[in-house]
CSV table of C-alpha atoms in Angstrom, one decimal:
chain,number,residue,atom,x,y,z
A,1,MET,CA,0.2,-0.1,0.3
A,2,VAL,CA,1.1,3.3,-1.0
A,3,GLU,CA,1.5,5.6,2.2
A,4,ALA,CA,0.3,9.4,1.5
A,5,ARG,CA,2.5,11.8,3.3
A,6,GLU,CA,0.7,15.0,4.7
A,7,ASP,CA,3.5,17.4,3.4
A,8,GLU,CA,3.4,15.8,-0.2
A,9,GLY,CA,3.7,19.0,-2.7
A,10,TRP,CA,6.2,20.4,-5.2
A,11,GLU,CA,9.9,19.3,-4.4
A,12,THR,CA,13.2,20.0,-6.3
A,13,PRO,CA,13.8,17.7,-9.0
A,14,LYS,CA,17.1,15.4,-8.1
A,15,LYS,CA,18.0,14.1,-11.8
A,16,MET,CA,21.5,15.0,-12.7
A,17,SER,CA,19.7,16.2,-16.4
A,18,CYS,CA,17.7,18.7,-14.3
A,19,ARG,CA,20.7,20.5,-12.0
A,20,ILE,CA,22.1,23.8,-13.3
A,21,PRO,CA,26.1,22.9,-13.9
A,22,SER,CA,28.0,24.0,-11.3
A,23,GLU,CA,30.5,26.0,-13.3
A,24,ILE,CA,29.2,28.1,-16.5
A,25,PRO,CA,31.9,29.0,-19.1
A,26,CYS,CA,32.3,33.1,-19.4
A,27,PRO,CA,31.2,34.7,-22.7
A,28,PRO,CA,34.3,36.1,-24.8
A,29,PRO,CA,34.5,39.8,-24.5
A,30,PRO,CA,33.0,41.7,-27.4
A,31,ARG,CA,34.9,42.5,-30.4
A,32,LYS,CA,36.1,46.4,-30.9
A,33,ARG,CA,33.9,47.8,-33.6
A,34,SER,CA,36.9,49.2,-36.2
A,35,SER,CA,35.9,52.9,-36.9
A,36,PRO,CA,36.6,53.9,-40.4
A,37,SER,CA,38.4,57.0,-39.7
A,38,SER,CA,41.0,54.7,-36.9
A,39,GLY,CA,44.3,56.3,-37.0
A,40,LYS,CA,43.5,59.5,-39.5
A,41,GLY,CA,42.9,63.3,-38.3
A,42,ARG,CA,39.4,64.5,-39.2
A,43,ASP,CA,38.9,67.7,-41.0
A,44,PRO,CA,37.1,70.8,-39.5
A,45,PRO,CA,33.7,71.4,-40.2
A,46,LYS,CA,32.7,73.1,-42.8
A,47,GLY,CA,30.9,76.2,-41.1
A,48,GLY,CA,33.4,76.2,-38.4
A,49,TYR,CA,33.6,75.3,-34.7
A,50,PHE,CA,30.7,76.9,-32.1
A,51,GLN,CA,32.0,80.4,-31.3
A,52,PRO,CA,30.2,80.9,-27.9
A,53,PRO,CA,29.2,84.7,-26.4
A,54,ASP,CA,31.4,86.2,-24.2
A,55,LEU,CA,31.1,84.2,-20.8
A,56,GLU,CA,32.4,86.6,-18.6
A,57,ALA,CA,29.6,89.8,-20.3
A,58,LEU,CA,26.7,86.8,-19.4
A,59,PHE,CA,28.0,86.3,-16.0
A,60,ALA,CA,29.2,89.9,-14.8
A,61,LEU,CA,27.5,91.0,-11.6
A,62,THR,CA,25.9,94.0,-12.1
A,63,PRO,CA,26.0,96.1,-8.8
A,64,ARG,CA,22.7,96.1,-7.0
A,65,SER,CA,20.4,98.6,-5.7
A,66,GLU,CA,19.6,99.2,-2.1
A,67,ALA,CA,17.2,97.4,-0.8
A,68,CYS,CA,13.7,98.9,0.1
A,69,ALA,CA,13.1,97.9,4.2
């Protein structure tokens, strides 16, 4: 006769085919992409580089007037 256990339910598989391998080899590192201009200098842009406005003028402190109390 088969004995019925109260704690029957799901169990972890015990077969070797169901086990996770203990040591998984690491994948190889990604290959570097070869850039078409590797080793060559770039030509400057046709319109020239961006010339920002005078930053000192933008952040210049103006004298404050007296605060009303």
